Coordinates of C-alpha atoms and ligand atoms in Angstrom, one line a residue:
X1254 CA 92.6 127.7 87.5
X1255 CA 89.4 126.6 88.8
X1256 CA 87.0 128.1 91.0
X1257 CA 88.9 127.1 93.9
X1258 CA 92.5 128.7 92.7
X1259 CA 94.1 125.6 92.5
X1260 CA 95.3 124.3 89.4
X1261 CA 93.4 122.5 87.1
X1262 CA 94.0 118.7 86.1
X1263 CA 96.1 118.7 83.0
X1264 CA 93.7 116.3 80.8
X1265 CA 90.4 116.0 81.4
X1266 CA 87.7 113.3 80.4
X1267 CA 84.2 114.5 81.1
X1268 CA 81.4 112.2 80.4
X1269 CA 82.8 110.4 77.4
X1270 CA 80.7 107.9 75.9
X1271 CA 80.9 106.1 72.6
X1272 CA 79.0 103.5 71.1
X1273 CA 79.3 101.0 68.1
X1274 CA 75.8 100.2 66.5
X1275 CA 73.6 99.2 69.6
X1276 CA 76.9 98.5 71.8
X1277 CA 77.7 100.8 74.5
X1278 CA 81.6 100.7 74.5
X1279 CA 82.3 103.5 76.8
X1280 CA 79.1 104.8 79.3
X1281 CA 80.3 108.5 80.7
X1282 CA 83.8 108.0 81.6
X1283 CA 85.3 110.7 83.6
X1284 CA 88.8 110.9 84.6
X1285 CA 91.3 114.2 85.3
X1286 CA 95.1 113.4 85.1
X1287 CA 97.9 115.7 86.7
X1288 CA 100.3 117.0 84.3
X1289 CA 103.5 114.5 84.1
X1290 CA 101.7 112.0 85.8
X1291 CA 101.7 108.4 84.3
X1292 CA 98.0 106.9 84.3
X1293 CA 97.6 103.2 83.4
X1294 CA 93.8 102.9 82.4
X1295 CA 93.3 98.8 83.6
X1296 CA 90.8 96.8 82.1
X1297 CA 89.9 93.3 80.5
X1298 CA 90.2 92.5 76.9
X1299 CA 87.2 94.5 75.1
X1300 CA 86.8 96.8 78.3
X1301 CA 86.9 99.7 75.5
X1302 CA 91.0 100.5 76.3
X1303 CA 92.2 101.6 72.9
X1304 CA 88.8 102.6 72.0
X1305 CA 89.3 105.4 74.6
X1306 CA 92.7 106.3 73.8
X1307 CA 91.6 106.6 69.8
X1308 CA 89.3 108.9 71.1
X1309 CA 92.0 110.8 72.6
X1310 CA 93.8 110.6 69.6
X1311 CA 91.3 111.8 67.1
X1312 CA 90.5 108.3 65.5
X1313 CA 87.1 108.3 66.8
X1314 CA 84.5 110.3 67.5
X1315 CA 82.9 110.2 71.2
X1316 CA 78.8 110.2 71.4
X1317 CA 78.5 112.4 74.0
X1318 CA 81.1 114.3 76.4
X1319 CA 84.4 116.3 76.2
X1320 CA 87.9 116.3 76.3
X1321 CA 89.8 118.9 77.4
X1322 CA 93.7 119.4 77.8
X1323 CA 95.0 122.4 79.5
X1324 CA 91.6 123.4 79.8
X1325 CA 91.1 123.4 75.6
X1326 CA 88.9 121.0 73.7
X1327 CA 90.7 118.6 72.2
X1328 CA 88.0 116.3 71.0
X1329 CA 86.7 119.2 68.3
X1330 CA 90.0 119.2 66.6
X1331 CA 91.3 117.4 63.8
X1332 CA 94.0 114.4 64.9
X1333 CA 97.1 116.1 62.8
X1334 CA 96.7 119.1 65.1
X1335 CA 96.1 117.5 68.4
X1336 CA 99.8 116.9 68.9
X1337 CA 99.4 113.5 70.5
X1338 CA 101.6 111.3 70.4
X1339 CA 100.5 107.5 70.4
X1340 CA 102.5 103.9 70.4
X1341 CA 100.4 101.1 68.8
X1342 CA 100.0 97.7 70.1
X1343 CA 101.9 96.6 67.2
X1344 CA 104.5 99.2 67.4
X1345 CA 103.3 99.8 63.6
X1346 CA 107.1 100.8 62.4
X1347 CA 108.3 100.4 59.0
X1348 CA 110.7 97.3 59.0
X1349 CA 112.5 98.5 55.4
X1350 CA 113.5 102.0 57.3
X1351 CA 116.3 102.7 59.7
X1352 CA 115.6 103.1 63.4
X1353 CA 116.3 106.7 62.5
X1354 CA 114.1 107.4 59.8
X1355 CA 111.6 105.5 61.7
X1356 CA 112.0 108.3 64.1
X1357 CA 112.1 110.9 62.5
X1358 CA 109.2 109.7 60.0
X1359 CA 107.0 112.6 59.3
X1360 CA 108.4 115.4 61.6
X1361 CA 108.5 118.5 59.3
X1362 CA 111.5 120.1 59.9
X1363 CA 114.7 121.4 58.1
X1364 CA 117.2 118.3 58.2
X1365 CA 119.7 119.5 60.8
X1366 CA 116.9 120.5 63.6
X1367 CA 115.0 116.9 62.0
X1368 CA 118.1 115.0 63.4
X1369 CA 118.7 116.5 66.9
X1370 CA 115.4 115.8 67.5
X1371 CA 115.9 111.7 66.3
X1372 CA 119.0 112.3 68.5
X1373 CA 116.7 113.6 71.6
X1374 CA 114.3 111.2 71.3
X1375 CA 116.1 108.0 70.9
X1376 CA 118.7 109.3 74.1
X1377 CA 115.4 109.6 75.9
X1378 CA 114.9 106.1 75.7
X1379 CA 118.5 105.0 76.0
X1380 CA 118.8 104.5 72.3
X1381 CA 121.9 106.9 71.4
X1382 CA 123.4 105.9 68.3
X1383 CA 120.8 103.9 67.3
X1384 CA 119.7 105.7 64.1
X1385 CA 121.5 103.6 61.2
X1386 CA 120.3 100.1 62.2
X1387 CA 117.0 98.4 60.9
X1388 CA 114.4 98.0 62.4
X1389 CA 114.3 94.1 61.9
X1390 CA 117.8 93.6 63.9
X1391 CA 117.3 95.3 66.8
X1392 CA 115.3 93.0 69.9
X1393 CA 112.1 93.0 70.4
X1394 CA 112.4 95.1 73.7
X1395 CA 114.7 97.6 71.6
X1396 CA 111.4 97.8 68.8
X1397 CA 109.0 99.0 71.7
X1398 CA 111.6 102.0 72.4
X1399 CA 112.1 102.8 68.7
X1400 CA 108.1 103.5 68.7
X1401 CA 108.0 105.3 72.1
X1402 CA 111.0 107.6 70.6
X1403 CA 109.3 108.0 67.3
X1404 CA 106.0 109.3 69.2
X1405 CA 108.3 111.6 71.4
X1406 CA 110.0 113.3 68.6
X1407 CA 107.0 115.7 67.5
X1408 CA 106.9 116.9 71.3
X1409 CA 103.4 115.9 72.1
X1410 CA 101.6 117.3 74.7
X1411 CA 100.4 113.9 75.9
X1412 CA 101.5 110.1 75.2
X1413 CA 99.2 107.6 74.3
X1414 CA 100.3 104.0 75.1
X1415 CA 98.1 101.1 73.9
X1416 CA 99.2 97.8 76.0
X1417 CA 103.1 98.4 75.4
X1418 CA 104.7 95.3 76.6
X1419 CA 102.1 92.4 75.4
X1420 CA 104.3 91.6 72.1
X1421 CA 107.4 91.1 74.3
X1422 CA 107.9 87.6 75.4
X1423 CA 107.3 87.2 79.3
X1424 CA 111.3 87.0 79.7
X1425 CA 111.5 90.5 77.7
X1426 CA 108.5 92.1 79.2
X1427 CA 109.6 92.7 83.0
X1428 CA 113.6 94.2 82.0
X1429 CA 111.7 96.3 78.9
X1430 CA 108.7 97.5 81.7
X1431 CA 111.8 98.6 84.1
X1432 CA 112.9 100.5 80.6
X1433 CA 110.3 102.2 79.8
X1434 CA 109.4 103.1 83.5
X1435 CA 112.5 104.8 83.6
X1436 CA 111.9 106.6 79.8
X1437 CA 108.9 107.8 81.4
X1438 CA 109.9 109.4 84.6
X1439 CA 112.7 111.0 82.0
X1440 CA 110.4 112.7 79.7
X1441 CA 108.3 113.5 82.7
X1442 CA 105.3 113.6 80.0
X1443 CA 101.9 113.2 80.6
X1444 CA 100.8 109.6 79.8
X1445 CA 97.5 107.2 79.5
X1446 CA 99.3 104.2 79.7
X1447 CA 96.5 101.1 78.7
X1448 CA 97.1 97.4 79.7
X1449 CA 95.0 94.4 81.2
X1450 CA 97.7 93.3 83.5
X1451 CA 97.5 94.0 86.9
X1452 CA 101.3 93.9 87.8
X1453 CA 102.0 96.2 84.8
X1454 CA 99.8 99.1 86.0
X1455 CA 100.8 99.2 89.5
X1456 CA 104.7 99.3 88.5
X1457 CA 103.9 101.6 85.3
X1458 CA 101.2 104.0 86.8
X1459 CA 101.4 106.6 89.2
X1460 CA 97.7 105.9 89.5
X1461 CA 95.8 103.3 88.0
X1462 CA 92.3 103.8 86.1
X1463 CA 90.0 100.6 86.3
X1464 CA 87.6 99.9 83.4
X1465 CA 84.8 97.4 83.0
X1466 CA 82.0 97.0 81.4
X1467 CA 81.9 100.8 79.7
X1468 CA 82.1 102.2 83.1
X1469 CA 85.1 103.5 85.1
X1470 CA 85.2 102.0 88.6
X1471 CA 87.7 103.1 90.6
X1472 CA 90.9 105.9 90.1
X1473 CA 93.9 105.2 92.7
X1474 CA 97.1 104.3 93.9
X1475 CA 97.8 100.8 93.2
X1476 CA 97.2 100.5 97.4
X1477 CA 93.9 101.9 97.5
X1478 CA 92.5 99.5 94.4
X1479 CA 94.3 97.1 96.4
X1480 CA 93.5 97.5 99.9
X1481 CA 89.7 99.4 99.2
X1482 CA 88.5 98.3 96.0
X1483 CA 85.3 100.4 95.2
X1484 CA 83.5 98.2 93.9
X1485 CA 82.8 93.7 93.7
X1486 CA 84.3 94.3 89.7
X1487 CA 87.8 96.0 91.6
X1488 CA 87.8 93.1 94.3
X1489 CA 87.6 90.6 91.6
X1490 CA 89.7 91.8 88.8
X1491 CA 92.6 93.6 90.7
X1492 CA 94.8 91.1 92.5
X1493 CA 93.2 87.8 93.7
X1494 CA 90.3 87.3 96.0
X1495 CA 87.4 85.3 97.3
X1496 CA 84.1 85.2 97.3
X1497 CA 81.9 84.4 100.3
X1498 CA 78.2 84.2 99.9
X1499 CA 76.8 85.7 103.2
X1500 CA 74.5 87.9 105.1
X1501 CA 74.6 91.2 106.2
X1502 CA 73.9 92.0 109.7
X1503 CA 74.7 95.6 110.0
X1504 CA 77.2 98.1 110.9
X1505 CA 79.3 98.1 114.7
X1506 CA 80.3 101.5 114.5
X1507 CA 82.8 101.6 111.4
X1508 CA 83.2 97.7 111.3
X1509 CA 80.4 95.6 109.1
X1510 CA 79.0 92.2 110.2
X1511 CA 78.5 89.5 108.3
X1512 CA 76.7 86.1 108.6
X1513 CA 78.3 83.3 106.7
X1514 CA 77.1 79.6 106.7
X1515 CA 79.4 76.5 105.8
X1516 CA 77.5 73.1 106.4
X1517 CA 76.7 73.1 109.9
X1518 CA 78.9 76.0 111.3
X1519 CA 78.1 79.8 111.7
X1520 CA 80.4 82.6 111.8
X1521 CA 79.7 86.2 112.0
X1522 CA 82.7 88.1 110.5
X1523 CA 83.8 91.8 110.3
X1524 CA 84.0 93.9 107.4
X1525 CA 83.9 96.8 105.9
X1526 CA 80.8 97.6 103.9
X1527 CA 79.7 98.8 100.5
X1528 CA 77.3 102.0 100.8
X1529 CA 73.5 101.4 101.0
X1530 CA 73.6 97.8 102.4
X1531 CA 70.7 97.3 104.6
X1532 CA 70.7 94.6 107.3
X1533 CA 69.2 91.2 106.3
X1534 CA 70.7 91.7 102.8
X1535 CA 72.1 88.8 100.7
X1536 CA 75.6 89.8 100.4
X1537 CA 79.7 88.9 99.2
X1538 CA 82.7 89.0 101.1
X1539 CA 85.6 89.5 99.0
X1540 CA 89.0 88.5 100.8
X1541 CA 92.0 88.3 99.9
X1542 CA 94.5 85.2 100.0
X1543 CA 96.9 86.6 102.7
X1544 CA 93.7 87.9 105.0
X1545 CA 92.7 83.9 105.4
X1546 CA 94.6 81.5 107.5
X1547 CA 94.2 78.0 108.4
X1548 CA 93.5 76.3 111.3
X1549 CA 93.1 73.2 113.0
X1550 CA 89.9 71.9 112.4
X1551 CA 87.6 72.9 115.5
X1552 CA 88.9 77.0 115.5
X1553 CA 86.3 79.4 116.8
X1554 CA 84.9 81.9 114.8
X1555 CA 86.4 79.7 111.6
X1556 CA 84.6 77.6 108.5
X1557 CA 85.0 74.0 107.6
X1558 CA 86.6 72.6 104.8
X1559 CA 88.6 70.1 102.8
X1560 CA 91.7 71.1 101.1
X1561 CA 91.6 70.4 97.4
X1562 CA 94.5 72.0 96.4
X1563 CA 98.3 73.0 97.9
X1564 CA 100.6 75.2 95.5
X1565 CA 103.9 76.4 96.9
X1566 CA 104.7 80.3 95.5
X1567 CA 108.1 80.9 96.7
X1568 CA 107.1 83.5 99.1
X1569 CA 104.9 81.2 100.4
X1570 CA 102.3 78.2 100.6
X1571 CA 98.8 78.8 99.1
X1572 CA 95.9 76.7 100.0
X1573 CA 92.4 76.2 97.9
X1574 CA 89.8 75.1 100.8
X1575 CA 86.2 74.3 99.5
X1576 CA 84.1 74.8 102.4
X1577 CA 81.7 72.6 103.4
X1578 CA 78.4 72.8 102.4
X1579 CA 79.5 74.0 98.9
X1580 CA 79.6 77.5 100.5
X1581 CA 82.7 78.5 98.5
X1582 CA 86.5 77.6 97.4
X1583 CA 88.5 80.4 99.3
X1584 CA 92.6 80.9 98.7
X1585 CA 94.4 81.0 101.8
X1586 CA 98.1 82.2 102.3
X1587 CA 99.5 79.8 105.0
X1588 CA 100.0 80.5 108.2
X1589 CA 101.8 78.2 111.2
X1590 CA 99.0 75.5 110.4
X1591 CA 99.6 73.5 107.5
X1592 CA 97.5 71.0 105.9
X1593 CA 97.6 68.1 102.5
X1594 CA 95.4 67.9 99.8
X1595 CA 92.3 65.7 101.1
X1596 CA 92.4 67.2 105.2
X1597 CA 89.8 68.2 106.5
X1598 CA 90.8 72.5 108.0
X1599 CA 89.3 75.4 109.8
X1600 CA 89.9 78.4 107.5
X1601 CA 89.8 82.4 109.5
X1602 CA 90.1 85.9 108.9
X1603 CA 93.9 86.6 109.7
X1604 CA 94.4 89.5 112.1
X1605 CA 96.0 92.5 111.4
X1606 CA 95.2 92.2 107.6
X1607 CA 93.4 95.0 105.8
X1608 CA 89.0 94.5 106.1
X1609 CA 87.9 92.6 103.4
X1610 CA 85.5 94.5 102.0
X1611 CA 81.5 93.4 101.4
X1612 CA 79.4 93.9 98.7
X1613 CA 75.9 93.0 97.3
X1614 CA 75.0 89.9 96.3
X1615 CA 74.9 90.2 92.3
X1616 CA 72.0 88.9 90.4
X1617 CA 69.9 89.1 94.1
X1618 CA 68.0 91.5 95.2
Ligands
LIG2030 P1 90.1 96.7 74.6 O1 91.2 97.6 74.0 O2 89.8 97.1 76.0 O3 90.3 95.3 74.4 P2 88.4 97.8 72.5 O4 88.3 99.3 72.8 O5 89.3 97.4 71.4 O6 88.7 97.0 73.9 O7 87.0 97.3 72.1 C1 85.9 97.4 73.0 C2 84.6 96.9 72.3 O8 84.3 97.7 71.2 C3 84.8 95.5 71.8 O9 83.6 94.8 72.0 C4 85.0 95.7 70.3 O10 84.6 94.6 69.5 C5 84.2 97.0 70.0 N1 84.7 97.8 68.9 C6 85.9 98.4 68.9 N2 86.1 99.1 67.8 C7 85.0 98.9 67.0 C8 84.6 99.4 65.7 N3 85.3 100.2 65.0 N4 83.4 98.9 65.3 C9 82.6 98.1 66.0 N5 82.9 97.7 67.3 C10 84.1 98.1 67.8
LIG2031 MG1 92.9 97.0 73.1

């Protein structure tokens, strides 16, 4: 319990940081997950991912901080008595052994308890009867759950996945995500579910963790990193945005203004703001595609620009714009107005979107 009576987080990361020579990997990362909830940690390749969760597991040693799990250390004990359960990148089974003794591999039990347990884990990922095959027959999707089962048969106290879907081919990977969502919510176990694609952790996580450069940036629903990214690295690394170079005028009660320039046209647009911006400021506005529409050339309130490109998603039509003046290339979702490659456009802010969210300027003062 903590000081407040209510119950504390399940796992807790406080101020873990780990370094390789010089490098810093991980820079005081602090994160507290629910017990049974599924967290995807979100980052780019070298972000310091499976560096973090071989921390958890006992594979590393962090510089500084702690790691606690039902209010115990866990980072002063040795990785055989952790009870963590972790799935490899690679899945790491052994291709001469059965599916079953794959499972079962290394659980210390008398042989009859040995096997319901193989049976258990394998049912928990829809696997019944799977024991006598190999390995090597089974599909690829079918491989993935063979290494979940086989870290679910000690009974760990928390599951460690390490980008679970990125061997499957892209056909595989959304019917085995569906899977193991499903294996998850089964087990209901506590999870730190790693991966670098977006659309994996907002269908995997029941929050999403997002990591870059050694620091964590944001914890959230996949709506909030979506809607009010925390920071210009969120904006720009979770779903698609643009960037428009600007400055910042101030605040109009809770709505920020913003100055941008495109050749010979000046808009002020609305916001919201980063903390700490002060007025005068150089400045980004980070927008998403479907909160910028075109318009005829001449709209009020709206930038100049030429399209350059035109690519049709199914759900609908999306437009690059370079505005004039070499201001910026925005993405805009189409609205009524349509345009060709080559037209000259207005591009605005679409109304009833979420803000698009302002930031500083990086690299200015
Ligand atoms: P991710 O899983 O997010 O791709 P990693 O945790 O594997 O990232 O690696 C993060 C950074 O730490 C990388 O720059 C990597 O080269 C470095 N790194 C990881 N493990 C070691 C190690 N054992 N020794 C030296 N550098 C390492
Ligand atoms: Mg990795």
């Amino acid at each position: 319990m903590t000081p407040s009576g209510a119950p504390a987080p399940f796992l807790v990361l406080d101020g873990l940081a780990k370094r390789f020579g010089g490098h810093t990997v991980l820079d005081g990362v602090a994160l507290a997950v629910e017990r049974g909830e599924v967290l995807a940690l979100l980052g780019p390749s070298g972000s310091g991912k499976t560096t973090l969760l071989r921390l958890l597991a006992g594979f590393e040693t962090p510089d500084a901080g702690r790691i606690l799990v039902a209010g115990e250390r866990l980072d002063t004990l040795p990785p055989a008595r952790r009870n963590v359960g972790m799935v490899f990148q690679h899945y790491a089974l052994f291709p001469h052994l059965s599916v079953g003794e794959n499972v079962g591999f290394g659980l210390r039990l008398p042989r009859a308890e040995a096997a319901a347990r193989v049976a258990a884990a394998l049912a928990s990922v829809d696997l019944e009867g799977f024991e006598r095959r190999r390995v090597g027959e089974i599909s690829g999707g079918q491989q993935q759950r063979v290494a979940l089962a086989r870290a679910l048969a000690p009974e760990p106290r928390l599951l460690l996945l390490d980008e679970p879907l990125s061997n499957l081919d892209p056909t595989l990977r959304e019917r085995t995500r569906r899977e193991l969502r499903r294996a998850l919510a089964k087990v209901g176990i506590t999870t730190l579910l790693v991966t670098h694609e977006q659309e994996e952790a907002f269908h995997l996580g029941d929050r999403v963790a997002v990591l870059g450069g050694g620091r964590l940036h944001q914890v959230g629903t996949p709506e909030e990193l979506y809607e009010r990214p925390a920071t210009r690295f969120v904006a720009g690394f979770v779903g698609r945005a643009s960037a428009l170079p600007g400055t910042f005028l101030g605040l109009e009660g809770a709505a920020a203004r913003m100055r941008i320039v495109a050749g010979d046209t000046e808009v002020c647009w609305t916001g919201e703001a980063a903390e700490g911006l002060a007025a005068g400021q150089r400045v980004e506005l980070l927008v998403r595609p479907e909160a910028l529409e075109l318009r005829p050339a001449g709209g009020f309130e709206a930038l100049p620009g030429r399209v350059v490109e035109r690519r049709y998603a199914g759900h609908g039509t999306y437009y690059t714009v370079a505005l004039d003046g070499g201001t910026a290339e925005v993405e805009a979702l189409a609205g009524p107005h349509t345009a060709a490659p080559g037209e000259t456009v207005h591009v605005g802010l679409r109304r009833g979107t979420p803000l698009p969210r302002i930031f500083p300027l990086e690299g200015a003062a």
